[in-house]
PDB file of C-alpha atoms in Angstrom:
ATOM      1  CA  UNK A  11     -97.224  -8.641 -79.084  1.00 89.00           C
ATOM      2  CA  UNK A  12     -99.160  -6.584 -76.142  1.00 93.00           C
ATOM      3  CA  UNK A  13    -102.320  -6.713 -76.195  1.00 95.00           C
ATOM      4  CA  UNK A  14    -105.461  -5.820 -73.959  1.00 97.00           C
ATOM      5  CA  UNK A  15    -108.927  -6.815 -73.360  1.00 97.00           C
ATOM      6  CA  UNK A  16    -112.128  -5.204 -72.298  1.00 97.00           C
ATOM      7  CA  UNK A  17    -114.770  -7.574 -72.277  1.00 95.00           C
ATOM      8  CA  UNK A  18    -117.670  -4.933 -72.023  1.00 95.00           C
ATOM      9  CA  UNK A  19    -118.520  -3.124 -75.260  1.00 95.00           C
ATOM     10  CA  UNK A  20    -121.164  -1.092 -73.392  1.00 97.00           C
ATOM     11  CA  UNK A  21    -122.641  -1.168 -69.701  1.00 98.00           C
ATOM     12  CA  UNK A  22    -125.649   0.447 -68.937  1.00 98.00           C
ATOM     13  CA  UNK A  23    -126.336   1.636 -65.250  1.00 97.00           C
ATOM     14  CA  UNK A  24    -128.991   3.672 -63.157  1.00 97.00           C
ATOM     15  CA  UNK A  25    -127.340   6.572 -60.988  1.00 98.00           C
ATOM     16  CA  UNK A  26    -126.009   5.192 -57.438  1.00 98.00           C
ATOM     17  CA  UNK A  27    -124.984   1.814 -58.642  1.00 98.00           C
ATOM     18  CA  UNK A  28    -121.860   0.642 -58.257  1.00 98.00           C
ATOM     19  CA  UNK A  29    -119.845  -0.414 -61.361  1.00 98.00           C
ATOM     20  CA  UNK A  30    -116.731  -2.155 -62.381  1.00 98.00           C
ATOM     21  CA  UNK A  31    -115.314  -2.334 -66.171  1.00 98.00           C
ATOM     22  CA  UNK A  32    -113.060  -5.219 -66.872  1.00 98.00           C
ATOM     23  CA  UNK A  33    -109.741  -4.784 -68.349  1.00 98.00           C
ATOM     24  CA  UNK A  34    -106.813  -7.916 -68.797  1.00 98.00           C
ATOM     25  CA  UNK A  35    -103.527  -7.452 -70.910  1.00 98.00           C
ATOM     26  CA  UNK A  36    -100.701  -9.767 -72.251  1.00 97.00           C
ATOM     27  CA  UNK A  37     -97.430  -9.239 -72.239  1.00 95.00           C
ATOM     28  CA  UNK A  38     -94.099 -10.573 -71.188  1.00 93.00           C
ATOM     29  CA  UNK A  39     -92.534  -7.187 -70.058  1.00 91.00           C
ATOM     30  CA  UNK A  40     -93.200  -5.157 -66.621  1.00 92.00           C
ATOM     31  CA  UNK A  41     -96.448  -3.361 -67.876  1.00 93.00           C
ATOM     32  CA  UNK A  42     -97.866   0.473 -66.971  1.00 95.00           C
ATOM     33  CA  UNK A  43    -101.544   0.291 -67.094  1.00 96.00           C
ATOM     34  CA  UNK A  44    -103.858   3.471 -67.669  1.00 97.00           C
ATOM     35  CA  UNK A  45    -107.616   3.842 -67.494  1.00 98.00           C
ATOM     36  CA  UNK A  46    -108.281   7.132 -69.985  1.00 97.00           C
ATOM     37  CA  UNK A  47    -112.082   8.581 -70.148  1.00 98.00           C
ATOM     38  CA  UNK A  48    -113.744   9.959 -73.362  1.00 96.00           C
ATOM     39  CA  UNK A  49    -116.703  11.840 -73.097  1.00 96.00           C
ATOM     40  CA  UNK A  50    -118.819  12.716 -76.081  1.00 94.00           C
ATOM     41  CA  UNK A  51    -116.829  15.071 -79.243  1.00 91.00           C
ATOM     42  CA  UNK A  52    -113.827  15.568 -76.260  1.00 93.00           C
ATOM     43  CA  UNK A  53    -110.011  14.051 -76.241  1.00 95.00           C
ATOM     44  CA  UNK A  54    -109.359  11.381 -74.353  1.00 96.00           C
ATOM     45  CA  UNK A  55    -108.443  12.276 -70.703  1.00 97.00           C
ATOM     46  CA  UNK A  56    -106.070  10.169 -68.561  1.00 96.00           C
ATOM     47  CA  UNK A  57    -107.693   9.013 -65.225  1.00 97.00           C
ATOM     48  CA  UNK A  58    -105.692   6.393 -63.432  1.00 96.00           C
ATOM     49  CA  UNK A  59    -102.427   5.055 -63.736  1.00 95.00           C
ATOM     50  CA  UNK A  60    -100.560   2.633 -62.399  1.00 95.00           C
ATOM     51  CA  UNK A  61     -97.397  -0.365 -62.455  1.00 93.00           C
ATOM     52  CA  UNK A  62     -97.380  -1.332 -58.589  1.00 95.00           C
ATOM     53  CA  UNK A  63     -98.955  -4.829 -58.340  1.00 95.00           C
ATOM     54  CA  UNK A  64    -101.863  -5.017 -55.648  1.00 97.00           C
ATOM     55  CA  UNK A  65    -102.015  -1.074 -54.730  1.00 96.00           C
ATOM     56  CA  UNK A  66    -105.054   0.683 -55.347  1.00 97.00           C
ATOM     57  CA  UNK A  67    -104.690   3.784 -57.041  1.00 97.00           C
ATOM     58  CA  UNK A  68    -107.742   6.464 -56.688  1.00 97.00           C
ATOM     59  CA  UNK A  69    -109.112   9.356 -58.755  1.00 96.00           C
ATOM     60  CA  UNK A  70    -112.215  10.971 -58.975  1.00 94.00           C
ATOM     61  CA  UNK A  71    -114.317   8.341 -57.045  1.00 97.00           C
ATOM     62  CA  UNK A  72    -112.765   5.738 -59.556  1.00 98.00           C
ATOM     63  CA  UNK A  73    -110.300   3.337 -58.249  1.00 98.00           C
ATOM     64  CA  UNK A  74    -108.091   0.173 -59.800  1.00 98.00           C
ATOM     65  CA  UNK A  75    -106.046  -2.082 -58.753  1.00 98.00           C
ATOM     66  CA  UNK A  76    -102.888  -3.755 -61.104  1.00 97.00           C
ATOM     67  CA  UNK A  77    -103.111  -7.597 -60.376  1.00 97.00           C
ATOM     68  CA  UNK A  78    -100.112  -8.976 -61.768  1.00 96.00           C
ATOM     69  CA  UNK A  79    -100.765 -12.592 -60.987  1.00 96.00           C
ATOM     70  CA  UNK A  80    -104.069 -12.180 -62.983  1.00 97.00           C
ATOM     71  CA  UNK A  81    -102.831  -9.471 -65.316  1.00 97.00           C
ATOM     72  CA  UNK A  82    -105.873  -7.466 -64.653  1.00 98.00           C
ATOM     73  CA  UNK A  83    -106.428  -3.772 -64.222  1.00 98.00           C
ATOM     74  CA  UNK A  84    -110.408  -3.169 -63.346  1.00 98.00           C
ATOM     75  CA  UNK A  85    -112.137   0.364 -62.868  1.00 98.00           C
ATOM     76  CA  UNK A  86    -114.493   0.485 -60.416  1.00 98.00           C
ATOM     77  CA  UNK A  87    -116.789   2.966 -58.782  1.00 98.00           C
ATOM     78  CA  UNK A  88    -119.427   2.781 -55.894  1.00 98.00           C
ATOM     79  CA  UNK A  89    -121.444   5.295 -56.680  1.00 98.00           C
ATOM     80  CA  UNK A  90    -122.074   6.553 -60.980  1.00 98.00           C
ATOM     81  CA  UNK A  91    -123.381   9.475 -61.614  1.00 97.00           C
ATOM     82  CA  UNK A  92    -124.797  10.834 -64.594  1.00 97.00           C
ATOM     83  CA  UNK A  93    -121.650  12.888 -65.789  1.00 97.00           C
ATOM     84  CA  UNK A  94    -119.564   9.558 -65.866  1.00 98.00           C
ATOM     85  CA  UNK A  95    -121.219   8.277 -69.109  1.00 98.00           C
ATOM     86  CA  UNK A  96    -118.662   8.241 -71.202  1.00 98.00           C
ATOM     87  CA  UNK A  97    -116.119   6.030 -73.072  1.00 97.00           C
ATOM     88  CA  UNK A  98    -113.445   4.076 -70.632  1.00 98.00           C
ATOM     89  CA  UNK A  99    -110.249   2.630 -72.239  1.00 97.00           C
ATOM     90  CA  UNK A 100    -107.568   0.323 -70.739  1.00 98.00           C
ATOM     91  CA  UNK A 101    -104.045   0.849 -72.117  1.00 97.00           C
ATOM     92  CA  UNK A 102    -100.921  -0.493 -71.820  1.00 96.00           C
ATOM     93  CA  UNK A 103     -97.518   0.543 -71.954  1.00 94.00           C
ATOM     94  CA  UNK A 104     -93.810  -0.655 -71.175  1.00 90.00           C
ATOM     95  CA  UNK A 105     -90.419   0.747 -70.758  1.00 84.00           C
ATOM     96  CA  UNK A 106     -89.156  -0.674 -73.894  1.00 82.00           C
ATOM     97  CA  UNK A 107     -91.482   1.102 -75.854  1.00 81.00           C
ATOM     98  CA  UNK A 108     -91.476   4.378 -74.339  1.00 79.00           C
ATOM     99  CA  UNK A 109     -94.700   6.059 -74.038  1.00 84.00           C
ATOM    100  CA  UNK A 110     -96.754   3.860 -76.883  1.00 90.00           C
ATOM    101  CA  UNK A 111    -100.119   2.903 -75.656  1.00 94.00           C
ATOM    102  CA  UNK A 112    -101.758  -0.341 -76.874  1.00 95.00           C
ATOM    103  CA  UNK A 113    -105.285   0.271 -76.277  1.00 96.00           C
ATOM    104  CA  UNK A 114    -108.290  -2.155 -75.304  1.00 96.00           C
ATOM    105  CA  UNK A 115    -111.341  -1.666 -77.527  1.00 95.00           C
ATOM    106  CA  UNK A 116    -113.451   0.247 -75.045  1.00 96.00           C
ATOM    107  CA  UNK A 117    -116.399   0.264 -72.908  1.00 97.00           C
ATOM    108  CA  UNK A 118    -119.255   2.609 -73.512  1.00 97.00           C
ATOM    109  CA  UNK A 119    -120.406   3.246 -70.090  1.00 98.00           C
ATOM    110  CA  UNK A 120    -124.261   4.752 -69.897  1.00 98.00           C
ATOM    111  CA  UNK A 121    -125.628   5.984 -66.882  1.00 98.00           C
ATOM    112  CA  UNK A 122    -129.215   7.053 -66.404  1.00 96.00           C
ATOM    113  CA  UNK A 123    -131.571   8.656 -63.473  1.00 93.00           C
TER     114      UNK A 123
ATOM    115  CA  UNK O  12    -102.825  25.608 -72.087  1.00 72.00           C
ATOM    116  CA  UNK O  13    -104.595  25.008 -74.716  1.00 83.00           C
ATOM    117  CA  UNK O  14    -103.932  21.550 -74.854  1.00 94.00           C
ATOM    118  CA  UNK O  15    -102.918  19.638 -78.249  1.00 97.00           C
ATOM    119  CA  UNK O  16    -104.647  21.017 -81.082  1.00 97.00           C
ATOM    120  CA  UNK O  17    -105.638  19.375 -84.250  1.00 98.00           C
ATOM    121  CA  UNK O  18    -106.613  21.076 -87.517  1.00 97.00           C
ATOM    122  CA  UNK O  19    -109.186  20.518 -89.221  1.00 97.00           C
ATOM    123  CA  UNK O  20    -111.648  18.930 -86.843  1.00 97.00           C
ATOM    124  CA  UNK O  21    -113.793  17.883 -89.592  1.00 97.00           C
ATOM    125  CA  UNK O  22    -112.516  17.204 -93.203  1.00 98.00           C
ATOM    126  CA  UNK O  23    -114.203  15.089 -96.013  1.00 98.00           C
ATOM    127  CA  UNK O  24    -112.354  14.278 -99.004  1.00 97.00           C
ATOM    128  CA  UNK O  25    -113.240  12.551-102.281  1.00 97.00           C
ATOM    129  CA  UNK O  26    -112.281   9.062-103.401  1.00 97.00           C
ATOM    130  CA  UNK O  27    -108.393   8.937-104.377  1.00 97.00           C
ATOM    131  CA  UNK O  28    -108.168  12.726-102.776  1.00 98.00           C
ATOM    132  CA  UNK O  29    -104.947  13.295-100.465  1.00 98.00           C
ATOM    133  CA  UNK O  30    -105.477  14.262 -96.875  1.00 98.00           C
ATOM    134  CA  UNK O  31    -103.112  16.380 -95.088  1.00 98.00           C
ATOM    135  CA  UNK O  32    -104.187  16.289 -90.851  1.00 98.00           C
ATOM    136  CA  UNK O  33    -102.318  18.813 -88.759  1.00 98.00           C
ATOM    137  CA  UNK O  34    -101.037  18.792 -84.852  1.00 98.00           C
ATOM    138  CA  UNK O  35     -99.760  21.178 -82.229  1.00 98.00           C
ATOM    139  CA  UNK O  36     -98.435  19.461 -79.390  1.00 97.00           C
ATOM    140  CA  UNK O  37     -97.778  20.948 -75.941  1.00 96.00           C
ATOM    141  CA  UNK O  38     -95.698  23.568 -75.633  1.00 95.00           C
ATOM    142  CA  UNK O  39     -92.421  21.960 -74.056  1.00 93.00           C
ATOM    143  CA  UNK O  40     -93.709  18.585 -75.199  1.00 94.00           C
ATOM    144  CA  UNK O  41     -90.354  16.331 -76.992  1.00 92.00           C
ATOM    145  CA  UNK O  42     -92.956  13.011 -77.621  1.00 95.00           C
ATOM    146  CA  UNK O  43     -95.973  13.569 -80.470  1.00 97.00           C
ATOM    147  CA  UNK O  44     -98.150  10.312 -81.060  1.00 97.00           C
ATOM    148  CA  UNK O  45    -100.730   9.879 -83.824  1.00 98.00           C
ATOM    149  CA  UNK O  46    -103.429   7.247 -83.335  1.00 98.00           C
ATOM    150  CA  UNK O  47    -106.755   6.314 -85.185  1.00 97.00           C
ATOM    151  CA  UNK O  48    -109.613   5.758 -83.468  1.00 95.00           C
ATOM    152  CA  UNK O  49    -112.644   3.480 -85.065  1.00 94.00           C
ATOM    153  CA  UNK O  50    -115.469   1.570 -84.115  1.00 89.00           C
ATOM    154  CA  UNK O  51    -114.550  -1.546 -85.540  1.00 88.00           C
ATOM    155  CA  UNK O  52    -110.788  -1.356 -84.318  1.00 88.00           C
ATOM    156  CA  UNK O  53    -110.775   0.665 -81.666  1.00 90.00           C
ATOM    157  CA  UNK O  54    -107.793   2.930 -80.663  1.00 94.00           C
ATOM    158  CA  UNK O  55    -104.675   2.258 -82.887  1.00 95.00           C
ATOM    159  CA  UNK O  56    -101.027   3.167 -82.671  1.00 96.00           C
ATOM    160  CA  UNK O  57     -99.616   4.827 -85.553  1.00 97.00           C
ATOM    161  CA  UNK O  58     -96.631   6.495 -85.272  1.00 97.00           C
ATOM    162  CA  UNK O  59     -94.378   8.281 -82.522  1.00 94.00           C
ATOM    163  CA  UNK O  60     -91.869  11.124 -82.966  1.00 95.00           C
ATOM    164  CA  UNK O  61     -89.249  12.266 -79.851  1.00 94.00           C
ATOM    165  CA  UNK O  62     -87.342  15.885 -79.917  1.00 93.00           C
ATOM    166  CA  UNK O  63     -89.150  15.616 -83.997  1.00 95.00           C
ATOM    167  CA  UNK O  64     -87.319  12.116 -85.550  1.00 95.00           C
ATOM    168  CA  UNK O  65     -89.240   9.011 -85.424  1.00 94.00           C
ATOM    169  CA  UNK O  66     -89.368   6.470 -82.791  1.00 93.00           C
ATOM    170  CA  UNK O  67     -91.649   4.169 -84.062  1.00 93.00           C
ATOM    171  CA  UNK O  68     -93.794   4.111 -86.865  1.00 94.00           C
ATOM    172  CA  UNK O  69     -94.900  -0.052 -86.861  1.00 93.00           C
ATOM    173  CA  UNK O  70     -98.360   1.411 -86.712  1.00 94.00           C
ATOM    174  CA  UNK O  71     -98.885   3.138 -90.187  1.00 95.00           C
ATOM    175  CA  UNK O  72    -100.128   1.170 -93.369  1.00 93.00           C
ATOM    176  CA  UNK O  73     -96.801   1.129 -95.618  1.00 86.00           C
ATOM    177  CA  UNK O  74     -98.116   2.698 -98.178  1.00 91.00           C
ATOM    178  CA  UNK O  75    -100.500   5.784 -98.509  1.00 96.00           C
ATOM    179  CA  UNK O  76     -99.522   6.962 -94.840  1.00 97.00           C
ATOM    180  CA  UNK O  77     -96.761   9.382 -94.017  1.00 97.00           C
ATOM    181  CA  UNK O  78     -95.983  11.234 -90.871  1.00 98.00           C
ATOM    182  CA  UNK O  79     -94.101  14.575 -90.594  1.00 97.00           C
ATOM    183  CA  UNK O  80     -92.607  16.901 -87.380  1.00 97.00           C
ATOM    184  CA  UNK O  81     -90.852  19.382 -89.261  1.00 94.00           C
ATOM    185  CA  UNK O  82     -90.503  21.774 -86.282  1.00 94.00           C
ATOM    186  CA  UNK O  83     -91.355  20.907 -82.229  1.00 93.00           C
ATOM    187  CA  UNK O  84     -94.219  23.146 -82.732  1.00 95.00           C
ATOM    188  CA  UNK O  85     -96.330  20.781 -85.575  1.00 95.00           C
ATOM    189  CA  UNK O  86     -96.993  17.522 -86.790  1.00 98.00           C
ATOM    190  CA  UNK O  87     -98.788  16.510 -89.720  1.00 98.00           C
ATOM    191  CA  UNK O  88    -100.130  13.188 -90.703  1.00 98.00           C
ATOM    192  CA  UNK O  89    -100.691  12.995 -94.867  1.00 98.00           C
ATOM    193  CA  UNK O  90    -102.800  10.171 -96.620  1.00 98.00           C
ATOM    194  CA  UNK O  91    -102.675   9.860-100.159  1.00 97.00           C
ATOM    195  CA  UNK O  92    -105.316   8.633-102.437  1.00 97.00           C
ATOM    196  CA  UNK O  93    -107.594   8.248 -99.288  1.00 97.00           C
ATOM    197  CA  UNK O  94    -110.054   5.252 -99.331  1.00 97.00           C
ATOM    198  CA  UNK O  95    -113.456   4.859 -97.100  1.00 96.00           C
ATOM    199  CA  UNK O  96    -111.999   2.190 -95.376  1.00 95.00           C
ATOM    200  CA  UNK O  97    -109.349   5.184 -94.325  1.00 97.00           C
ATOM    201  CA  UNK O  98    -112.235   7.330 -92.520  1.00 97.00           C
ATOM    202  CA  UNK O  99    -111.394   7.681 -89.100  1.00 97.00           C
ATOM    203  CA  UNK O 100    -111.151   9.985 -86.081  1.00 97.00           C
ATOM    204  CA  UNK O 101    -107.312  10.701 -86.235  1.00 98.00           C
ATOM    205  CA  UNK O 102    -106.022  11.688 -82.772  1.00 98.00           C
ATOM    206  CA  UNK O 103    -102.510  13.816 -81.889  1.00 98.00           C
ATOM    207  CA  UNK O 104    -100.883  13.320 -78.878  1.00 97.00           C
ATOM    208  CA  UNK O 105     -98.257  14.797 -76.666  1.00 97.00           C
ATOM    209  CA  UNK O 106     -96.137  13.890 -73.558  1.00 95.00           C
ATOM    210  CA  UNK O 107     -93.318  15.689 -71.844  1.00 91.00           C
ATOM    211  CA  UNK O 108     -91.094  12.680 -70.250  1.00 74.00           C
ATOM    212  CA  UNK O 109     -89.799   9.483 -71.494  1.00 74.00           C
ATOM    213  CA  UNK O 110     -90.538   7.521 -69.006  1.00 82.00           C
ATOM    214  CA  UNK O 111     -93.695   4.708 -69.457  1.00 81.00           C
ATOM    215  CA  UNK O 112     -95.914   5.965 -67.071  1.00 84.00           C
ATOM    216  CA  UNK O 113     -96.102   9.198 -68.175  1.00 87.00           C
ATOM    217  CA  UNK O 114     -99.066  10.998 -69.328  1.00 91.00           C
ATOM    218  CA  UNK O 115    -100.081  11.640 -72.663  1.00 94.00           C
ATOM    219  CA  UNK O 116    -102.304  14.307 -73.559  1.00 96.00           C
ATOM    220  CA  UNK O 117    -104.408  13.909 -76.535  1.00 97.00           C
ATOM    221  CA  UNK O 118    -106.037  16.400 -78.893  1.00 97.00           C
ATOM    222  CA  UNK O 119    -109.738  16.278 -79.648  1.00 96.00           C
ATOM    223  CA  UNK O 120    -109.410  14.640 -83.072  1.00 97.00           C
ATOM    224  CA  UNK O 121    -109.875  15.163 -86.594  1.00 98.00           C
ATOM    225  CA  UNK O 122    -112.638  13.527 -87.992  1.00 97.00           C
ATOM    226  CA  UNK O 123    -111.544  11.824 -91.549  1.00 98.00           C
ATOM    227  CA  UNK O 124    -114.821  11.046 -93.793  1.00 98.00           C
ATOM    228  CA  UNK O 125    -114.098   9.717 -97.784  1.00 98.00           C
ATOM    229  CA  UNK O 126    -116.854   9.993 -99.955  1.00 97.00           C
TER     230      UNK O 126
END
C-alpha cells in the first residue's frame, strides 16, 4: 500500500536558520502530496500542495518541490521564526482513492530565539 | 465559517464504557473523513463518507468501531466497550470536491482518554 516517510521526529532550530523537513512516499499510482501544519491544541491546517514533478510550489515563506524520480516532497524555509514551531506532516493522496490522506508520522519542528 | 466542529473536545470514559464522538462538517461540504491521531502511530485513516454513504472504511478496527452520517450536517464516530489502547485524539474532516488534490479541512479534535 501507500505509504510515507518523515525521517525527523523532531528538529530543533534557533530563529533565522534555514530548515528543511524530509518527506519520501511509495506508491505505484500518480501521487498528490500535501505538507499540513499543526500548531499546539489547533486542527491541522493545509500548507502546500502539489502533483507537478520538479515545480516548486510556495506558501508562507515555505516552499517544496515533488521529485518524482526520487519520490520526495521536502519543506523548506530560509528563514524560521518563532511562530513556525509546530507539527509538519507529509501526506499523500491519489485519484483512485479520492481525497484519503495517508499520513507520514510527523516532525515536531521547535524554534527558539 | 466556523470550520469543522467536533463535540466533545475532551471526553474520558471508563473501561468497557461506549464512546459516542460527534462532527459538523462544512457547510456545503459532500466528503467527511475521520482519522486518529497518536503518538505512537501517528495520523490514521479511518473512514470516509461522500453526499453521507461510505466510501471507504479499510481504516476502522472491525469490531468496536462504527461510523455514522445520518444527515450532511453530522457525523458521529461510536466506540463500544472502549479500551486504553483506544485513547486518542479523534479528528473530523471535510472537503468540498472530489478531486485528489483537494483540500481537506480538519476539526480541532476530540481528545479520547479511557481510564
Amino acid at each position: 500500500g501507500d505509504s510515507v516517510t518523515q525521517t525527523e521526529g523532531l528538529v530543533t532550530l534557533t530563529k533565522g536558520l534555514p530548515v528543511m523537513l524530509n518527506c519520501t512516499y511509495q506508491t505505484t499510482y500518480s501521487p498528490f502530496l500535501f505538507w499540513y501544519v499543526q500548531h499546539l491544541n489547533e486542527a491541522p491546517k493545509l500548507l502546500l500542495k502539489s502533483s507537478t514533478d520538479n515545480k516548486r510550489t510556495e506558501h508562507q515563506g515555505f516552499y517544496a518541490t515533488l521529485h518524482k524520480s526520487s519520490s520526495s516532497f521536502h519543506l523548506q524555509k530560509s528563514s524560521v521564526q518563532l511562530s513556525d514551531s509546530a507539527l509538519y506532516f507529509c501526506a499523500l493522496s491519489r485519484a483512485s482513492s479520492g481525497q484519503k490522506l495517508v499520513f507520514g508520522q510527523g516532525t515536531i519542528l521547535k524554534v527558539y530565539l | 465559517n466556523a470550520g469543522v466542529i467536533q463535540t466533545p473536545r475532551h471526553k474520558v470514559t471508563g473501561k468497557g464504557q461506549e464512546a459516542t464522538l460527534w462532527c459538523e462538517p462544512i457547510s456545503g461540504h459532500s466528503a467527511v473523513f475521520w482519522y486518529r491521531q497518536t503518538i505512537v502511530q501517528g495520523l490514521e485513516f479511518l473512514t470516509y463518507f461522500r453526499n453521507q454513504a461510505p466510501i471507504d472504511d479499510s481504516g476502522m478496527p472491525k469490531e468496536r468501531f462504527s461510523a455514522q452520517m445520518p444527515n450532511q450536517s453530522h457525523s458521529t464516530l461510536k466506540i463500544q466497550s472502549t479500551q486504553p489502547q483506544d485513547s486518542a485524539v479523534y479528528l473530523c474532516a471535510s472537503s468540498s470536491g472530489q478531486g485528489a488534490n483537494t483540500e481537506v479541512f480538519f476539526g480541532k479534535g476530540t481528545r479520547l482518554t479511557v481510564v
